[in-house]
mmCIF file of C-alpha atoms in Angstrom:
data_model
loop_
_atom_site.group_PDB
_atom_site.id
_atom_site.type_symbol
_atom_site.label_atom_id
_atom_site.label_comp_id
_atom_site.label_asym_id
_atom_site.label_seq_id
_atom_site.Cartn_x
_atom_site.Cartn_y
_atom_site.Cartn_z
ATOM 1 C CA MET A 172 122.071 84.959 98.902
ATOM 2 C CA GLY A 173 118.979 84.835 96.884
ATOM 3 C CA ILE A 174 115.453 86.211 97.733
ATOM 4 C CA ARG A 175 113.912 84.178 100.430
ATOM 5 C CA SER A 176 110.313 83.265 101.018
ATOM 6 C CA MET A 177 109.053 82.063 104.412
ATOM 7 C CA ASN A 178 107.852 79.063 102.474
ATOM 8 C CA GLU A 179 111.449 77.934 102.087
ATOM 9 C CA VAL A 180 111.296 77.129 105.787
ATOM 10 C CA GLY A 181 107.913 75.239 105.804
ATOM 11 C CA THR A 182 105.608 74.453 102.908
ATOM 12 C CA GLN A 183 102.879 72.622 104.788
ATOM 13 C CA PRO A 184 99.793 74.681 105.540
ATOM 14 C CA GLU A 185 100.282 74.206 109.260
ATOM 15 C CA ASP A 186 103.967 75.371 108.988
ATOM 16 C CA VAL A 187 102.831 78.634 107.214
ATOM 17 C CA ALA A 188 99.872 78.982 109.660
ATOM 18 C CA GLN A 189 102.336 79.125 112.511
ATOM 19 C CA LYS A 190 104.371 81.771 110.732
ATOM 20 C CA LEU A 191 101.213 83.799 110.300
ATOM 21 C CA ARG A 192 100.293 83.281 113.934
ATOM 22 C CA ASP A 193 103.725 84.482 115.034
ATOM 23 C CA GLY A 194 103.348 87.492 112.742
ATOM 24 C CA MET A 195 99.999 88.369 114.246
ATOM 25 C CA ALA A 196 101.659 88.569 117.757
ATOM 26 C CA LYS A 197 104.498 90.645 116.597
ATOM 27 C CA GLY A 198 102.782 93.683 114.955
ATOM 28 C CA VAL A 199 99.979 95.160 112.828
ATOM 29 C CA LEU A 200 98.905 93.614 109.555
ATOM 30 C CA SER A 201 100.352 95.923 106.829
ATOM 31 C CA PHE A 202 98.400 96.562 103.622
ATOM 32 C CA PRO A 203 100.647 98.696 101.530
ATOM 33 C CA LEU A 204 99.586 101.009 98.773
ATOM 34 C CA THR A 205 100.586 100.476 95.155
ATOM 35 C CA SER A 206 102.768 103.235 93.718
ATOM 36 C CA LEU A 207 101.478 104.723 90.500
ATOM 37 C CA ARG A 208 102.732 107.441 88.229
ATOM 38 C CA ASP A 209 100.649 110.525 87.406
ATOM 39 C CA ASP A 210 99.506 108.860 84.178
ATOM 40 C CA GLY A 211 98.178 105.902 86.117
ATOM 41 C CA SER A 212 100.971 103.378 85.158
ATOM 42 C CA LEU A 213 102.697 101.193 87.710
ATOM 43 C CA ASP A 214 105.886 102.611 89.279
ATOM 44 C CA LEU A 215 107.885 99.686 90.620
ATOM 45 C CA ASP A 216 110.873 101.575 91.639
ATOM 46 C CA ALA A 217 108.714 103.939 93.708
ATOM 47 C CA TYR A 218 106.950 100.960 95.196
ATOM 48 C CA ARG A 219 110.104 99.349 96.200
ATOM 49 C CA THR A 220 111.286 102.594 97.988
ATOM 50 C CA TYR A 221 107.939 102.985 99.699
ATOM 51 C CA LEU A 222 107.735 99.355 100.786
ATOM 52 C CA THR A 223 111.240 99.337 102.170
ATOM 53 C CA ALA A 224 110.319 102.204 104.465
ATOM 54 C CA GLN A 225 107.025 100.587 105.527
ATOM 55 C CA LEU A 226 108.624 97.284 106.427
ATOM 56 C CA ALA A 227 111.304 99.066 108.467
ATOM 57 C CA ASN A 228 108.554 99.866 111.006
ATOM 58 C CA ALA A 229 108.122 96.143 111.879
ATOM 59 C CA PRO A 230 104.599 95.082 110.842
ATOM 60 C CA GLY A 231 103.741 91.482 111.692
ATOM 61 C CA MET A 232 102.731 90.581 108.070
ATOM 62 C CA VAL A 233 102.477 92.341 104.821
ATOM 63 C CA PHE A 234 99.545 91.991 102.333
ATOM 64 C CA PRO A 235 100.301 93.291 98.839
ATOM 65 C CA ALA A 236 97.850 93.903 96.226
ATOM 66 C CA CYS A 237 94.737 93.797 98.429
ATOM 67 C CA GLY A 238 92.042 96.478 98.809
ATOM 68 C CA THR A 239 94.377 99.244 99.974
ATOM 69 C CA GLY A 240 96.695 98.319 97.268
ATOM 70 C CA GLU A 241 94.058 98.679 94.603
ATOM 71 C CA PHE A 242 93.889 95.077 93.641
ATOM 72 C CA PHE A 243 90.662 95.729 91.751
ATOM 73 C CA SER A 244 92.495 97.894 89.254
ATOM 74 C CA LEU A 245 95.618 95.742 88.586
ATOM 75 C CA ASP A 246 96.049 93.516 85.594
ATOM 76 C CA GLU A 247 97.855 90.199 85.893
ATOM 77 C CA GLU A 248 101.245 91.547 84.787
ATOM 78 C CA GLU A 249 101.126 94.417 87.243
ATOM 79 C CA TYR A 250 99.911 92.034 90.030
ATOM 80 C CA ARG A 251 102.869 89.802 89.301
ATOM 81 C CA ALA A 252 105.324 92.671 89.581
ATOM 82 C CA VAL A 253 103.821 93.953 92.860
ATOM 83 C CA VAL A 254 103.944 90.548 94.486
ATOM 84 C CA ARG A 255 107.465 89.892 93.144
ATOM 85 C CA VAL A 256 108.873 93.160 94.651
ATOM 86 C CA THR A 257 107.070 92.554 97.916
ATOM 87 C CA VAL A 258 108.643 89.161 98.278
ATOM 88 C CA GLU A 259 112.030 90.655 97.380
ATOM 89 C CA VAL A 260 111.790 93.401 99.988
ATOM 90 C CA ALA A 261 110.335 91.224 102.675
ATOM 91 C CA ASP A 262 113.288 88.732 102.026
ATOM 92 C CA GLY A 263 111.888 86.069 104.409
ATOM 93 C CA ARG A 264 111.587 88.469 107.384
ATOM 94 C CA LEU A 265 107.857 88.331 107.600
ATOM 95 C CA PRO A 266 104.974 86.570 105.838
ATOM 96 C CA VAL A 267 103.823 87.857 102.520
ATOM 97 C CA VAL A 268 100.077 87.243 101.950
ATOM 98 C CA ALA A 269 98.882 88.332 98.504
ATOM 99 C CA GLY A 270 95.360 89.324 97.561
ATOM 100 C CA ILE A 271 93.339 87.338 95.004
ATOM 101 C CA GLY A 272 89.826 87.743 93.953
ATOM 102 C CA TYR A 273 86.945 87.843 91.432
ATOM 103 C CA GLY A 274 85.437 84.607 90.204
ATOM 104 C CA TRP A 275 87.267 81.363 91.124
ATOM 105 C CA SER A 276 88.928 80.924 87.761
ATOM 106 C CA GLN A 277 90.313 84.476 87.873
ATOM 107 C CA ALA A 278 91.126 84.136 91.498
ATOM 108 C CA LEU A 279 93.052 80.920 90.689
ATOM 109 C CA ARG A 280 95.054 82.618 87.988
ATOM 110 C CA PHE A 281 96.123 85.253 90.512
ATOM 111 C CA ALA A 282 96.883 82.569 93.118
ATOM 112 C CA ARG A 283 99.212 80.735 90.743
ATOM 113 C CA ILE A 284 100.957 84.032 89.955
ATOM 114 C CA ALA A 285 101.430 84.712 93.681
ATOM 115 C CA GLN A 286 102.763 81.197 94.263
ATOM 116 C CA GLU A 287 105.215 81.507 91.349
ATOM 117 C CA GLU A 288 106.473 84.725 92.774
ATOM 118 C CA GLY A 289 107.149 83.346 96.286
ATOM 119 C CA ALA A 290 104.125 84.574 98.225
ATOM 120 C CA ASP A 291 103.574 82.670 101.555
ATOM 121 C CA ALA A 292 99.721 82.707 101.633
ATOM 122 C CA LEU A 293 96.654 84.309 99.964
ATOM 123 C CA LEU A 294 93.827 86.434 101.064
ATOM 124 C CA VAL A 295 90.625 85.553 99.100
ATOM 125 C CA LEU A 296 88.909 88.810 98.488
ATOM 126 C CA PRO A 297 85.054 88.727 98.033
ATOM 127 C CA HIS A 298 83.835 87.616 94.689
ATOM 128 C CA TYR A 299 82.571 90.281 92.234
ATOM 129 C CA LEU A 300 79.015 91.599 91.922
ATOM 130 C CA VAL A 301 76.589 88.775 92.595
ATOM 131 C CA GLY A 302 75.465 87.233 95.883
ATOM 132 C CA ALA A 303 75.996 83.571 96.478
ATOM 133 C CA PRO A 304 74.526 80.913 98.728
ATOM 134 C CA GLN A 305 76.638 79.163 101.391
ATOM 135 C CA ASP A 306 77.294 76.191 99.235
ATOM 136 C CA GLY A 307 78.695 78.495 96.550
ATOM 137 C CA LEU A 308 81.102 80.161 98.973
ATOM 138 C CA VAL A 309 82.384 76.733 99.956
ATOM 139 C CA GLU A 310 82.804 75.605 96.382
ATOM 140 C CA GLN A 311 84.719 78.796 95.471
ATOM 141 C CA LEU A 312 87.238 78.140 98.175
ATOM 142 C CA ARG A 313 87.448 74.407 97.326
ATOM 143 C CA ARG A 314 88.213 75.189 93.693
ATOM 144 C CA ILE A 315 90.876 77.672 94.625
ATOM 145 C CA ALA A 316 92.474 75.403 97.142
ATOM 146 C CA ALA A 317 92.566 72.604 94.544
ATOM 147 C CA GLY A 318 94.736 74.741 92.215
ATOM 148 C CA THR A 319 97.388 76.064 94.624
ATOM 149 C CA ARG A 320 99.412 74.777 97.411
ATOM 150 C CA LEU A 321 99.368 78.132 99.288
ATOM 151 C CA PRO A 322 97.394 78.561 102.498
ATOM 152 C CA LEU A 323 94.106 80.559 102.034
ATOM 153 C CA ILE A 324 92.553 83.148 104.293
ATOM 154 C CA ALA A 325 88.868 83.619 103.622
ATOM 155 C CA TYR A 326 87.468 87.157 103.763
ATOM 156 C CA GLN A 327 83.921 87.986 104.696
ATOM 157 C CA ARG A 328 82.635 91.494 104.007
ATOM 158 C CA ASP A 329 80.030 93.101 101.667
ATOM 159 C CA GLN A 330 78.074 90.229 99.991
ATOM 160 C CA VAL A 331 80.096 87.408 101.587
ATOM 161 C CA THR A 332 78.972 86.209 105.057
ATOM 162 C CA PHE A 333 79.785 82.765 106.341
ATOM 163 C CA SER A 334 77.456 80.920 108.751
ATOM 164 C CA ALA A 335 78.916 78.852 111.661
ATOM 165 C CA ASP A 336 78.186 75.660 109.709
ATOM 166 C CA THR A 337 79.950 77.005 106.618
ATOM 167 C CA LEU A 338 82.918 78.084 108.706
ATOM 168 C CA ARG A 339 83.203 74.430 109.811
ATOM 169 C CA ARG A 340 83.079 73.262 106.229
ATOM 170 C CA ILE A 341 85.809 75.667 104.890
ATOM 171 C CA ALA A 342 87.932 74.966 107.879
ATOM 172 C CA GLY A 343 87.840 71.327 106.694
ATOM 173 C CA ILE A 344 89.550 72.237 103.581
ATOM 174 C CA PRO A 345 93.268 71.457 104.398
ATOM 175 C CA THR A 346 94.706 74.701 103.088
ATOM 176 C CA VAL A 347 92.140 77.153 104.399
ATOM 177 C CA VAL A 348 93.766 78.450 107.573
ATOM 178 C CA GLY A 349 91.933 81.565 108.557
ATOM 179 C CA LEU A 350 89.155 84.052 108.202
ATOM 180 C CA LYS A 351 89.356 87.870 107.910
ATOM 181 C CA ASP A 352 86.172 89.614 109.051
ATOM 182 C CA GLY A 353 85.000 92.999 107.697
ATOM 183 C CA HIS A 354 81.347 92.983 108.827
ATOM 184 C CA SER A 355 82.010 93.868 112.496
ATOM 185 C CA ASP A 356 79.036 91.905 113.666
ATOM 186 C CA LEU A 357 80.457 90.557 117.038
ATOM 187 C CA ASP A 358 77.643 88.225 117.736
ATOM 188 C CA ARG A 359 78.057 86.431 114.458
ATOM 189 C CA LEU A 360 81.770 86.523 114.802
ATOM 190 C CA GLN A 361 81.670 85.034 118.240
ATOM 191 C CA ARG A 362 79.713 82.207 116.811
ATOM 192 C CA LEU A 363 82.293 81.603 114.137
ATOM 193 C CA THR A 364 85.265 81.625 116.598
ATOM 194 C CA LEU A 365 83.308 79.033 118.655
ATOM 195 C CA ALA A 366 82.615 76.877 115.716
ATOM 196 C CA ALA A 367 86.179 76.936 114.463
ATOM 197 C CA PRO A 368 88.757 74.212 115.121
ATOM 198 C CA ASP A 369 91.708 74.891 117.378
ATOM 199 C CA GLY A 370 94.440 76.926 115.587
ATOM 200 C CA PHE A 371 92.122 78.524 113.002
ATOM 201 C CA LEU A 372 93.247 82.134 112.516
ATOM 202 C CA PHE A 373 90.936 85.155 112.694
ATOM 203 C CA PHE A 374 91.684 88.653 111.703
ATOM 204 C CA ASN A 375 89.892 91.964 112.313
ATOM 205 C CA GLY A 376 89.459 93.529 108.912
ATOM 206 C CA ALA A 377 87.075 96.390 109.693
ATOM 207 C CA ALA A 378 87.710 99.598 107.950
ATOM 208 C CA THR A 379 90.105 101.595 110.240
ATOM 209 C CA ALA A 380 90.237 98.470 112.323
ATOM 210 C CA GLU A 381 91.928 100.212 115.260
ATOM 211 C CA MET A 382 88.511 101.747 116.146
ATOM 212 C CA GLN A 383 87.164 98.300 116.937
ATOM 213 C CA ALA A 384 90.312 96.525 118.024
ATOM 214 C CA ARG A 385 89.434 96.255 121.679
ATOM 215 C CA ALA A 386 85.969 94.976 120.825
ATOM 216 C CA TYR A 387 87.222 92.333 118.515
ATOM 217 C CA ALA A 388 89.702 91.175 121.083
ATOM 218 C CA THR A 389 86.849 90.474 123.480
ATOM 219 C CA VAL A 390 85.640 87.738 121.150
ATOM 220 C CA GLY A 391 89.022 86.233 120.626
ATOM 221 C CA VAL A 392 90.283 88.275 117.577
ATOM 222 C CA PRO A 393 93.092 90.415 118.665
ATOM 223 C CA ALA A 394 94.916 90.697 115.261
ATOM 224 C CA TYR A 395 93.870 93.526 112.973
ATOM 225 C CA SER A 396 94.619 95.089 109.722
ATOM 226 C CA SER A 397 96.022 98.738 109.680
ATOM 227 C CA ALA A 398 95.421 101.011 106.722
ATOM 228 C CA VAL A 399 97.058 103.680 108.863
ATOM 229 C CA HIS A 400 100.415 101.780 108.730
ATOM 230 C CA ALA A 401 100.331 102.535 104.923
ATOM 231 C CA PHE A 402 100.950 106.210 105.604
ATOM 232 C CA ALA A 403 101.816 106.678 109.281
ATOM 233 C CA PRO A 404 103.487 103.476 110.613
ATOM 234 C CA GLU A 405 104.685 105.384 113.672
ATOM 235 C CA ILE A 406 101.105 106.001 114.743
ATOM 236 C CA ALA A 407 100.002 102.446 113.891
ATOM 237 C CA LYS A 408 102.896 101.095 115.918
ATOM 238 C CA ALA A 409 102.188 103.309 118.878
ATOM 239 C CA PHE A 410 98.581 102.282 118.905
ATOM 240 C CA PHE A 411 99.473 98.613 118.605
ATOM 241 C CA THR A 412 101.992 99.052 121.486
ATOM 242 C CA ALA A 413 99.563 100.842 123.680
ATOM 243 C CA LEU A 414 96.810 98.388 123.084
ATOM 244 C CA ARG A 415 98.819 95.347 123.806
ATOM 245 C CA ALA A 416 100.320 96.956 127.030
ATOM 246 C CA GLY A 417 96.741 97.648 128.215
ATOM 247 C CA ASP A 418 97.598 101.411 128.332
ATOM 248 C CA ASP A 419 94.115 102.777 128.035
ATOM 249 C CA GLU A 420 95.027 106.360 128.510
ATOM 250 C CA ALA A 421 97.412 106.263 125.406
ATOM 251 C CA THR A 422 94.986 104.121 123.409
ATOM 252 C CA ASN A 423 92.059 106.377 124.024
ATOM 253 C CA LYS A 424 94.039 109.605 123.270
ATOM 254 C CA LEU A 425 95.097 108.128 119.892
ATOM 255 C CA LEU A 426 91.538 107.120 119.219
ATOM 256 C CA ARG A 427 90.091 110.412 120.314
ATOM 257 C CA ASP A 428 92.542 112.812 118.695
ATOM 258 C CA PHE A 429 93.432 110.911 115.542
ATOM 259 C CA TYR A 430 91.374 107.763 114.599
ATOM 260 C CA VAL A 431 87.873 109.277 115.286
ATOM 261 C CA PRO A 432 88.580 112.428 113.186
ATOM 262 C CA LEU A 433 90.133 110.234 110.419
ATOM 263 C CA VAL A 434 87.072 108.070 110.277
ATOM 264 C CA GLU A 435 84.749 111.006 110.146
ATOM 265 C CA LEU A 436 86.724 112.364 107.171
ATOM 266 C CA ARG A 437 86.881 108.820 105.535
ATOM 267 C CA ASP A 438 83.043 108.656 105.631
ATOM 268 C CA ARG A 439 82.411 111.807 103.706
ATOM 269 C CA VAL A 440 83.014 110.281 100.323
ATOM 270 C CA PRO A 441 82.708 106.790 98.899
ATOM 271 C CA GLY A 442 86.152 105.351 98.147
ATOM 272 C CA TYR A 443 88.044 107.521 100.661
ATOM 273 C CA ALA A 444 89.025 104.407 102.581
ATOM 274 C CA VAL A 445 91.696 104.110 99.948
ATOM 275 C CA SER A 446 91.995 107.702 98.474
ATOM 276 C CA LEU A 447 92.538 109.244 101.860
ATOM 277 C CA VAL A 448 95.287 106.755 102.639
ATOM 278 C CA LYS A 449 97.072 107.526 99.443
ATOM 279 C CA ALA A 450 96.630 111.282 99.908
ATOM 280 C CA ALA A 451 98.012 111.075 103.411
ATOM 281 C CA ALA A 452 101.077 109.091 102.211
ATOM 282 C CA ARG A 453 101.706 111.782 99.551
ATOM 283 C CA LEU A 454 101.483 114.518 102.226
ATOM 284 C CA ARG A 455 104.380 112.726 103.995
ATOM 285 C CA GLY A 456 106.450 112.720 100.708
ATOM 286 C CA LEU A 457 106.000 108.945 100.172
ATOM 287 C CA PRO A 458 106.213 107.927 96.546
ATOM 288 C CA VAL A 459 102.764 106.318 95.948
ATOM 289 C CA GLY A 460 101.166 108.702 93.400
ATOM 290 C CA PRO A 461 97.391 108.974 92.698
ATOM 291 C CA VAL A 462 94.635 106.488 92.749
ATOM 292 C CA ARG A 463 93.108 104.889 89.674
ATOM 293 C CA ALA A 464 89.605 105.461 88.561
ATOM 294 C CA PRO A 465 86.803 104.809 89.569
ATOM 295 C CA LEU A 466 88.520 106.181 92.793
ATOM 296 C CA THR A 467 89.172 109.857 92.970
ATOM 297 C CA ASP A 468 91.691 111.930 95.003
ATOM 298 C CA PRO A 469 90.391 114.068 97.878
ATOM 299 C CA SER A 470 88.953 117.437 97.286
ATOM 300 C CA PRO A 471 91.117 120.499 98.308
ATOM 301 C CA ALA A 472 88.868 121.128 101.287
ATOM 302 C CA ASP A 473 89.092 117.426 102.548
ATOM 303 C CA LEU A 474 92.821 117.405 101.837
ATOM 304 C CA ALA A 475 93.273 120.466 104.095
ATOM 305 C CA ASP A 476 91.234 118.637 106.773
ATOM 306 C CA LEU A 477 93.412 115.558 106.244
ATOM 307 C CA GLU A 478 96.562 117.609 106.908
ATOM 308 C CA LYS A 479 95.164 118.639 110.236
ATOM 309 C CA VAL A 480 94.196 115.192 111.306
ATOM 310 C CA LEU A 481 97.548 113.793 110.170
ATOM 311 C CA ASP A 482 99.608 116.370 111.933
ATOM 312 C CA ALA A 483 97.546 115.891 115.162
ATOM 313 C CA GLY A 484 98.366 112.149 115.039
ATOM 314 C CA LEU A 485 102.022 112.612 114.306
ATOM 315 C CA ASN A 486 102.366 115.036 117.133
ATOM 316 C CA LEU A 487 100.876 112.553 119.499
ATOM 317 C CA VAL A 488 103.704 110.115 118.768
ATOM 318 C CA GLY A 489 106.527 112.612 118.349
ATOM 319 C CA ALA A 490 106.858 112.096 114.579
ATOM 320 C CA VAL A 491 107.211 114.629 111.735
ATOM 321 C CA ARG A 492 105.164 114.839 108.591
ATOM 322 C CA ARG A 493 107.814 114.693 105.921
ATOM 323 C CA VAL A 494 109.799 111.521 105.864
ATOM 324 C CA ASN A 495 112.236 112.397 103.077
#
């Protein structure tokens, strides 16, 4: 049997959107790391091994080559390889949503690569460097949508913020099926959810999204991305299970003893939102390698603190640090 994509089952945007909706209900949104060698080159064999272990922990969707996967440092050939391996490992079991970004022409090149390699949908990362008016944000998505049949999830963070009127406009583009939010402005987000048509998808994309998962759920956005799943899927899965079960005691304990210390450590240095995740994965023996410049690996002191935080979290869920 050949490699399967979920798009083989349904290629219409509404069909894929339903697959995404089903995935949101099943588990966290997984954003895997991209495995690199010590010289910074892509290590596909290591990535395959790493991703196979990650997907064994039943995330609801997988998002290769996004922020955690260092999309910003991948060339087109590397991007193609990462998406291809992800589709092969997923093998139709869960949706594969590949990251695309930069200006619309570059984003469209990445989109076409992802489509060729069998991705199910695309996450449109914020454009590079400049600010843009609302009309420009709409035009960017229209141009990308015109060049690929894959459903698009818009992403607002940093310099990209959609108004309620703009949300209505982008939701009118047939292949735009959802929005990931990284601003954590719940008043604005509530306005967007109220402006959206029925069935439009929303995702909590805050940094260390578990910290705000309950708050997002109150405005109708229960699905969230999990960087923790990239290095400690046991913790991510335990939190997801406790949260969905309404187990406040277990949820609060994980937040207090693991997530809060992790966030405090993350906030020490710019770029640690990715660097710490990779370092934690290496502490567990996962074959992910270093980060690429301009990111830097954690200092020895911060790495020692990360070990303590990681061990505390793993102890809470009865897991061990080394996985191989």
